[in-house]
């Protein structure tokens, strides 16, 4: 929210992605953490950006939980979001969960 006006979700998603690409991952994570689930579910592009930033910041459990909610609520997020979760899970030694997310991605994609 800026000067009392809500920030468009598309702008939030773009800002999160830009912060990540410019090496300001912590700032991207802080911005992403302040976005409520209803807003994320109503804006798949924003939700995708938040899943990816959570994975890159090491909050893969939260990212996977958000993907599960998206699946339950029939919200279609970008394939790159699933890929980010698979990579983060694999890097953390969570091979079984990574395989499960891979199956979600392939089934839904």
Short mmCIF file of N, CA and C in Angstrom, two decimals:
data_model
loop_
_atom_site.label_atom_id
_atom_site.label_comp_id
_atom_site.label_asym_id
_atom_site.label_seq_id
_atom_site.Cartn_x
_atom_site.Cartn_y
_atom_site.Cartn_z
N UNK A 1 0.85 -1.18 0.00
CA UNK A 1 0.00 0.00 0.00
C UNK A 1 0.90 1.24 0.00
N UNK A 2 0.57 2.16 -0.87
CA UNK A 2 1.36 3.38 -0.98
C UNK A 2 0.44 4.58 -0.85
N UNK A 3 0.71 5.42 0.13
CA UNK A 3 -0.11 6.61 0.36
C UNK A 3 -1.60 6.28 0.41
N UNK A 4 -1.93 5.16 1.02
CA UNK A 4 -3.32 4.78 1.20
C UNK A 4 -3.92 4.03 0.03
N UNK A 5 -3.21 3.93 -1.09
CA UNK A 5 -3.73 3.23 -2.26
C UNK A 5 -3.10 1.84 -2.34
N UNK A 6 -3.91 0.81 -2.65
CA UNK A 6 -3.33 -0.53 -2.76
C UNK A 6 -2.38 -0.63 -3.96
N UNK A 7 -1.34 -1.42 -3.80
CA UNK A 7 -0.40 -1.66 -4.88
C UNK A 7 -0.95 -2.79 -5.75
N UNK A 8 -1.02 -2.59 -7.07
CA UNK A 8 -1.53 -3.67 -7.94
C UNK A 8 -0.69 -4.94 -7.81
N UNK A 9 -1.34 -6.09 -7.73
CA UNK A 9 -0.61 -7.36 -7.57
C UNK A 9 0.45 -7.59 -8.64
N UNK A 10 0.17 -7.16 -9.88
CA UNK A 10 1.14 -7.34 -10.95
C UNK A 10 2.43 -6.59 -10.65
N UNK A 11 2.28 -5.41 -10.07
CA UNK A 11 3.45 -4.61 -9.71
C UNK A 11 4.23 -5.27 -8.57
N UNK A 12 3.51 -5.85 -7.62
CA UNK A 12 4.18 -6.57 -6.53
C UNK A 12 5.00 -7.74 -7.07
N UNK A 13 4.40 -8.53 -7.96
CA UNK A 13 5.10 -9.67 -8.54
C UNK A 13 6.33 -9.24 -9.31
N UNK A 14 6.20 -8.19 -10.10
CA UNK A 14 7.34 -7.68 -10.86
C UNK A 14 8.43 -7.15 -9.95
N UNK A 15 8.03 -6.48 -8.88
CA UNK A 15 9.00 -5.92 -7.93
C UNK A 15 9.75 -7.03 -7.22
N UNK A 16 9.05 -8.07 -6.81
CA UNK A 16 9.69 -9.22 -6.15
C UNK A 16 10.71 -9.85 -7.09
N UNK A 17 10.31 -10.07 -8.33
CA UNK A 17 11.22 -10.69 -9.31
C UNK A 17 12.43 -9.80 -9.57
N UNK A 18 12.21 -8.51 -9.69
CA UNK A 18 13.31 -7.57 -9.93
C UNK A 18 14.28 -7.53 -8.75
N UNK A 19 13.74 -7.51 -7.54
CA UNK A 19 14.60 -7.53 -6.36
C UNK A 19 15.45 -8.79 -6.33
N UNK A 20 14.85 -9.93 -6.64
CA UNK A 20 15.58 -11.19 -6.66
C UNK A 20 16.71 -11.14 -7.69
N UNK A 21 16.38 -10.70 -8.90
CA UNK A 21 17.38 -10.66 -9.97
C UNK A 21 18.51 -9.68 -9.68
N UNK A 22 18.21 -8.65 -8.91
CA UNK A 22 19.24 -7.64 -8.62
C UNK A 22 20.04 -7.96 -7.36
N UNK A 23 19.85 -9.17 -6.83
CA UNK A 23 20.64 -9.59 -5.68
C UNK A 23 20.11 -9.11 -4.34
N UNK A 24 18.90 -8.64 -4.32
CA UNK A 24 18.29 -8.16 -3.08
C UNK A 24 17.24 -9.16 -2.60
N UNK A 25 17.68 -10.41 -2.46
CA UNK A 25 16.78 -11.48 -2.09
C UNK A 25 16.11 -11.29 -0.74
N UNK A 26 16.84 -10.74 0.22
CA UNK A 26 16.23 -10.53 1.54
C UNK A 26 15.07 -9.55 1.45
N UNK A 27 15.26 -8.50 0.69
CA UNK A 27 14.19 -7.50 0.52
C UNK A 27 13.00 -8.12 -0.21
N UNK A 28 13.28 -8.93 -1.21
CA UNK A 28 12.22 -9.63 -1.93
C UNK A 28 11.45 -10.53 -0.98
N UNK A 29 12.18 -11.23 -0.11
CA UNK A 29 11.54 -12.10 0.88
C UNK A 29 10.67 -11.34 1.85
N UNK A 30 11.16 -10.19 2.30
CA UNK A 30 10.35 -9.37 3.22
C UNK A 30 9.07 -8.89 2.54
N UNK A 31 9.19 -8.46 1.30
CA UNK A 31 8.01 -8.01 0.57
C UNK A 31 7.03 -9.16 0.37
N UNK A 32 7.55 -10.32 -0.01
CA UNK A 32 6.70 -11.49 -0.24
C UNK A 32 5.99 -11.95 1.03
N UNK A 33 6.68 -11.86 2.16
CA UNK A 33 6.09 -12.36 3.41
C UNK A 33 4.92 -11.50 3.89
N UNK A 34 4.81 -10.29 3.38
CA UNK A 34 3.72 -9.42 3.80
C UNK A 34 2.45 -9.54 2.98
N UNK A 35 2.44 -10.46 2.03
CA UNK A 35 1.29 -10.61 1.14
C UNK A 35 0.41 -11.75 1.64
N UNK A 36 -0.84 -11.47 1.86
CA UNK A 36 -1.77 -12.47 2.39
C UNK A 36 -2.17 -13.52 1.37
N UNK A 37 -2.53 -14.68 1.89
CA UNK A 37 -2.91 -15.80 1.04
C UNK A 37 -4.07 -15.48 0.08
N UNK A 38 -5.12 -14.77 0.51
CA UNK A 38 -6.20 -14.46 -0.43
C UNK A 38 -5.70 -13.66 -1.64
N UNK A 39 -4.80 -12.72 -1.40
CA UNK A 39 -4.24 -11.94 -2.51
C UNK A 39 -3.43 -12.84 -3.43
N UNK A 40 -2.65 -13.74 -2.85
CA UNK A 40 -1.83 -14.65 -3.66
C UNK A 40 -2.70 -15.56 -4.51
N UNK A 41 -3.75 -16.11 -3.92
CA UNK A 41 -4.60 -17.05 -4.65
C UNK A 41 -5.40 -16.35 -5.75
N UNK A 42 -5.66 -15.08 -5.59
CA UNK A 42 -6.40 -14.32 -6.60
C UNK A 42 -5.49 -13.83 -7.73
N UNK A 43 -4.18 -14.00 -7.56
CA UNK A 43 -3.21 -13.48 -8.53
C UNK A 43 -2.11 -14.52 -8.79
N UNK A 44 -2.36 -15.44 -9.72
CA UNK A 44 -1.41 -16.54 -9.95
C UNK A 44 0.03 -16.09 -10.26
N UNK A 45 0.20 -15.01 -10.99
CA UNK A 45 1.55 -14.53 -11.29
C UNK A 45 2.28 -14.10 -10.04
N UNK A 46 1.58 -13.41 -9.18
CA UNK A 46 2.16 -12.98 -7.90
C UNK A 46 2.46 -14.20 -7.03
N UNK A 47 1.55 -15.13 -7.01
CA UNK A 47 1.74 -16.36 -6.23
C UNK A 47 2.98 -17.11 -6.72
N UNK A 48 3.16 -17.18 -8.03
CA UNK A 48 4.33 -17.83 -8.60
C UNK A 48 5.61 -17.16 -8.13
N UNK A 49 5.63 -15.83 -8.16
CA UNK A 49 6.81 -15.08 -7.74
C UNK A 49 7.12 -15.34 -6.26
N UNK A 50 6.08 -15.41 -5.44
CA UNK A 50 6.27 -15.63 -4.01
C UNK A 50 6.79 -17.04 -3.75
N UNK A 51 6.27 -18.03 -4.46
CA UNK A 51 6.78 -19.40 -4.30
C UNK A 51 8.26 -19.44 -4.63
N UNK A 52 8.64 -18.83 -5.74
CA UNK A 52 10.05 -18.86 -6.15
C UNK A 52 10.95 -18.15 -5.14
N UNK A 53 10.53 -16.99 -4.65
CA UNK A 53 11.38 -16.27 -3.69
C UNK A 53 11.49 -17.05 -2.38
N UNK A 54 10.41 -17.67 -1.95
CA UNK A 54 10.46 -18.48 -0.73
C UNK A 54 11.47 -19.63 -0.90
N UNK A 55 11.46 -20.26 -2.05
CA UNK A 55 12.41 -21.35 -2.31
C UNK A 55 13.84 -20.84 -2.28
N UNK A 56 14.08 -19.73 -2.92
CA UNK A 56 15.44 -19.18 -2.98
C UNK A 56 15.92 -18.69 -1.62
N UNK A 57 14.99 -18.32 -0.76
CA UNK A 57 15.36 -17.84 0.57
C UNK A 57 15.44 -18.97 1.59
N UNK A 58 15.22 -20.21 1.14
CA UNK A 58 15.33 -21.35 2.04
C UNK A 58 14.07 -21.71 2.79
N UNK A 59 12.97 -21.05 2.46
CA UNK A 59 11.69 -21.33 3.11
C UNK A 59 10.87 -22.28 2.23
N UNK A 60 11.49 -23.39 1.87
CA UNK A 60 10.87 -24.30 0.92
C UNK A 60 9.61 -24.95 1.49
N UNK A 61 9.58 -25.20 2.79
CA UNK A 61 8.39 -25.80 3.39
C UNK A 61 7.16 -24.90 3.17
N UNK A 62 7.33 -23.62 3.41
CA UNK A 62 6.25 -22.66 3.20
C UNK A 62 5.87 -22.57 1.72
N UNK A 63 6.87 -22.64 0.84
CA UNK A 63 6.61 -22.58 -0.60
C UNK A 63 5.79 -23.79 -1.05
N UNK A 64 6.16 -24.97 -0.55
CA UNK A 64 5.44 -26.19 -0.91
C UNK A 64 4.02 -26.16 -0.35
N UNK A 65 3.86 -25.66 0.86
CA UNK A 65 2.52 -25.52 1.42
C UNK A 65 1.67 -24.61 0.55
N UNK A 66 2.25 -23.51 0.06
CA UNK A 66 1.51 -22.60 -0.81
C UNK A 66 1.15 -23.29 -2.13
N UNK A 67 2.07 -24.08 -2.68
CA UNK A 67 1.74 -24.84 -3.89
C UNK A 67 0.58 -25.80 -3.64
N UNK A 68 0.58 -26.45 -2.47
CA UNK A 68 -0.51 -27.37 -2.14
C UNK A 68 -1.84 -26.65 -2.06
N UNK A 69 -1.85 -25.45 -1.48
CA UNK A 69 -3.07 -24.65 -1.42
C UNK A 69 -3.51 -24.27 -2.83
N UNK A 70 -2.58 -23.89 -3.66
CA UNK A 70 -2.91 -23.54 -5.05
C UNK A 70 -3.57 -24.71 -5.77
N UNK A 71 -3.03 -25.90 -5.56
CA UNK A 71 -3.61 -27.09 -6.20
C UNK A 71 -5.03 -27.32 -5.69
N UNK A 72 -5.20 -27.25 -4.37
CA UNK A 72 -6.54 -27.45 -3.77
C UNK A 72 -7.54 -26.42 -4.28
N UNK A 73 -7.08 -25.19 -4.43
CA UNK A 73 -7.97 -24.08 -4.82
C UNK A 73 -8.04 -23.89 -6.34
N UNK A 74 -7.41 -24.80 -7.09
CA UNK A 74 -7.40 -24.76 -8.55
C UNK A 74 -6.81 -23.45 -9.10
N UNK A 75 -5.73 -23.03 -8.48
CA UNK A 75 -4.99 -21.84 -8.93
C UNK A 75 -3.77 -22.33 -9.70
N UNK A 76 -3.65 -21.90 -10.92
CA UNK A 76 -2.57 -22.35 -11.79
C UNK A 76 -1.37 -21.42 -11.67
N UNK A 77 -0.27 -21.95 -11.13
CA UNK A 77 0.96 -21.16 -11.01
C UNK A 77 1.94 -21.61 -12.09
N UNK A 78 2.94 -20.79 -12.32
CA UNK A 78 3.92 -21.06 -13.37
C UNK A 78 4.72 -22.34 -13.08
N UNK A 79 5.05 -23.02 -14.15
CA UNK A 79 5.87 -24.24 -14.04
C UNK A 79 7.18 -23.95 -13.31
N UNK A 80 7.73 -22.76 -13.50
CA UNK A 80 8.98 -22.38 -12.84
C UNK A 80 8.85 -22.42 -11.32
N UNK A 81 7.66 -22.22 -10.80
CA UNK A 81 7.45 -22.29 -9.35
C UNK A 81 7.64 -23.72 -8.85
N UNK A 82 7.10 -24.67 -9.59
CA UNK A 82 7.30 -26.08 -9.24
C UNK A 82 8.79 -26.44 -9.37
N UNK A 83 9.41 -25.97 -10.45
CA UNK A 83 10.83 -26.25 -10.67
C UNK A 83 11.69 -25.71 -9.53
N UNK A 84 11.36 -24.49 -9.06
CA UNK A 84 12.11 -23.90 -7.94
C UNK A 84 11.96 -24.74 -6.69
N UNK A 85 10.74 -25.23 -6.44
CA UNK A 85 10.51 -26.07 -5.26
C UNK A 85 11.25 -27.40 -5.39
N UNK A 86 11.24 -27.99 -6.57
CA UNK A 86 11.93 -29.26 -6.80
C UNK A 86 13.43 -29.09 -6.56
N UNK A 87 14.01 -28.03 -7.09
CA UNK A 87 15.43 -27.76 -6.91
C UNK A 87 15.77 -27.54 -5.43
N UNK A 88 14.96 -26.72 -4.76
CA UNK A 88 15.21 -26.43 -3.34
C UNK A 88 15.09 -27.69 -2.49
N UNK A 89 14.08 -28.50 -2.77
CA UNK A 89 13.90 -29.74 -2.01
C UNK A 89 15.05 -30.71 -2.27
N UNK A 90 15.45 -30.83 -3.52
CA UNK A 90 16.57 -31.72 -3.87
C UNK A 90 17.85 -31.27 -3.18
N UNK A 91 18.09 -29.96 -3.19
CA UNK A 91 19.29 -29.41 -2.55
C UNK A 91 19.28 -29.65 -1.04
N UNK A 92 18.09 -29.71 -0.46
CA UNK A 92 17.96 -29.93 0.98
C UNK A 92 17.93 -31.41 1.35
N UNK A 93 18.10 -32.28 0.35
CA UNK A 93 18.10 -33.71 0.62
C UNK A 93 16.71 -34.31 0.79
N UNK A 94 15.70 -33.59 0.34
CA UNK A 94 14.31 -34.04 0.46
C UNK A 94 13.85 -34.67 -0.86
N UNK A 95 14.51 -35.74 -1.24
CA UNK A 95 14.26 -36.36 -2.55
C UNK A 95 12.82 -36.83 -2.72
N UNK A 96 12.24 -37.43 -1.69
CA UNK A 96 10.87 -37.95 -1.80
C UNK A 96 9.87 -36.81 -2.03
N UNK A 97 10.04 -35.73 -1.29
CA UNK A 97 9.12 -34.59 -1.47
C UNK A 97 9.35 -33.93 -2.82
N UNK A 98 10.61 -33.86 -3.27
CA UNK A 98 10.91 -33.30 -4.59
C UNK A 98 10.22 -34.13 -5.67
N UNK A 99 10.25 -35.44 -5.53
CA UNK A 99 9.58 -36.32 -6.49
C UNK A 99 8.07 -36.08 -6.48
N UNK A 100 7.50 -35.87 -5.30
CA UNK A 100 6.07 -35.59 -5.19
C UNK A 100 5.71 -34.29 -5.91
N UNK A 101 6.51 -33.25 -5.72
CA UNK A 101 6.25 -31.97 -6.38
C UNK A 101 6.43 -32.12 -7.89
N UNK A 102 7.39 -32.92 -8.31
CA UNK A 102 7.59 -33.20 -9.74
C UNK A 102 6.33 -33.85 -10.32
N UNK A 103 5.76 -34.78 -9.59
CA UNK A 103 4.52 -35.42 -10.04
C UNK A 103 3.37 -34.42 -10.14
N UNK A 104 3.27 -33.50 -9.15
CA UNK A 104 2.23 -32.46 -9.22
C UNK A 104 2.42 -31.65 -10.50
N UNK A 105 3.67 -31.23 -10.72
CA UNK A 105 3.97 -30.38 -11.87
C UNK A 105 3.59 -31.09 -13.17
N UNK A 106 4.00 -32.36 -13.30
CA UNK A 106 3.74 -33.08 -14.54
C UNK A 106 2.26 -33.36 -14.72
N UNK A 107 1.56 -33.63 -13.63
CA UNK A 107 0.12 -33.89 -13.71
C UNK A 107 -0.65 -32.64 -14.10
N UNK A 108 -0.27 -31.51 -13.51
CA UNK A 108 -1.00 -30.26 -13.74
C UNK A 108 -0.56 -29.52 -14.99
N UNK A 109 0.66 -29.78 -15.44
CA UNK A 109 1.23 -28.98 -16.50
C UNK A 109 0.99 -29.48 -17.86
#
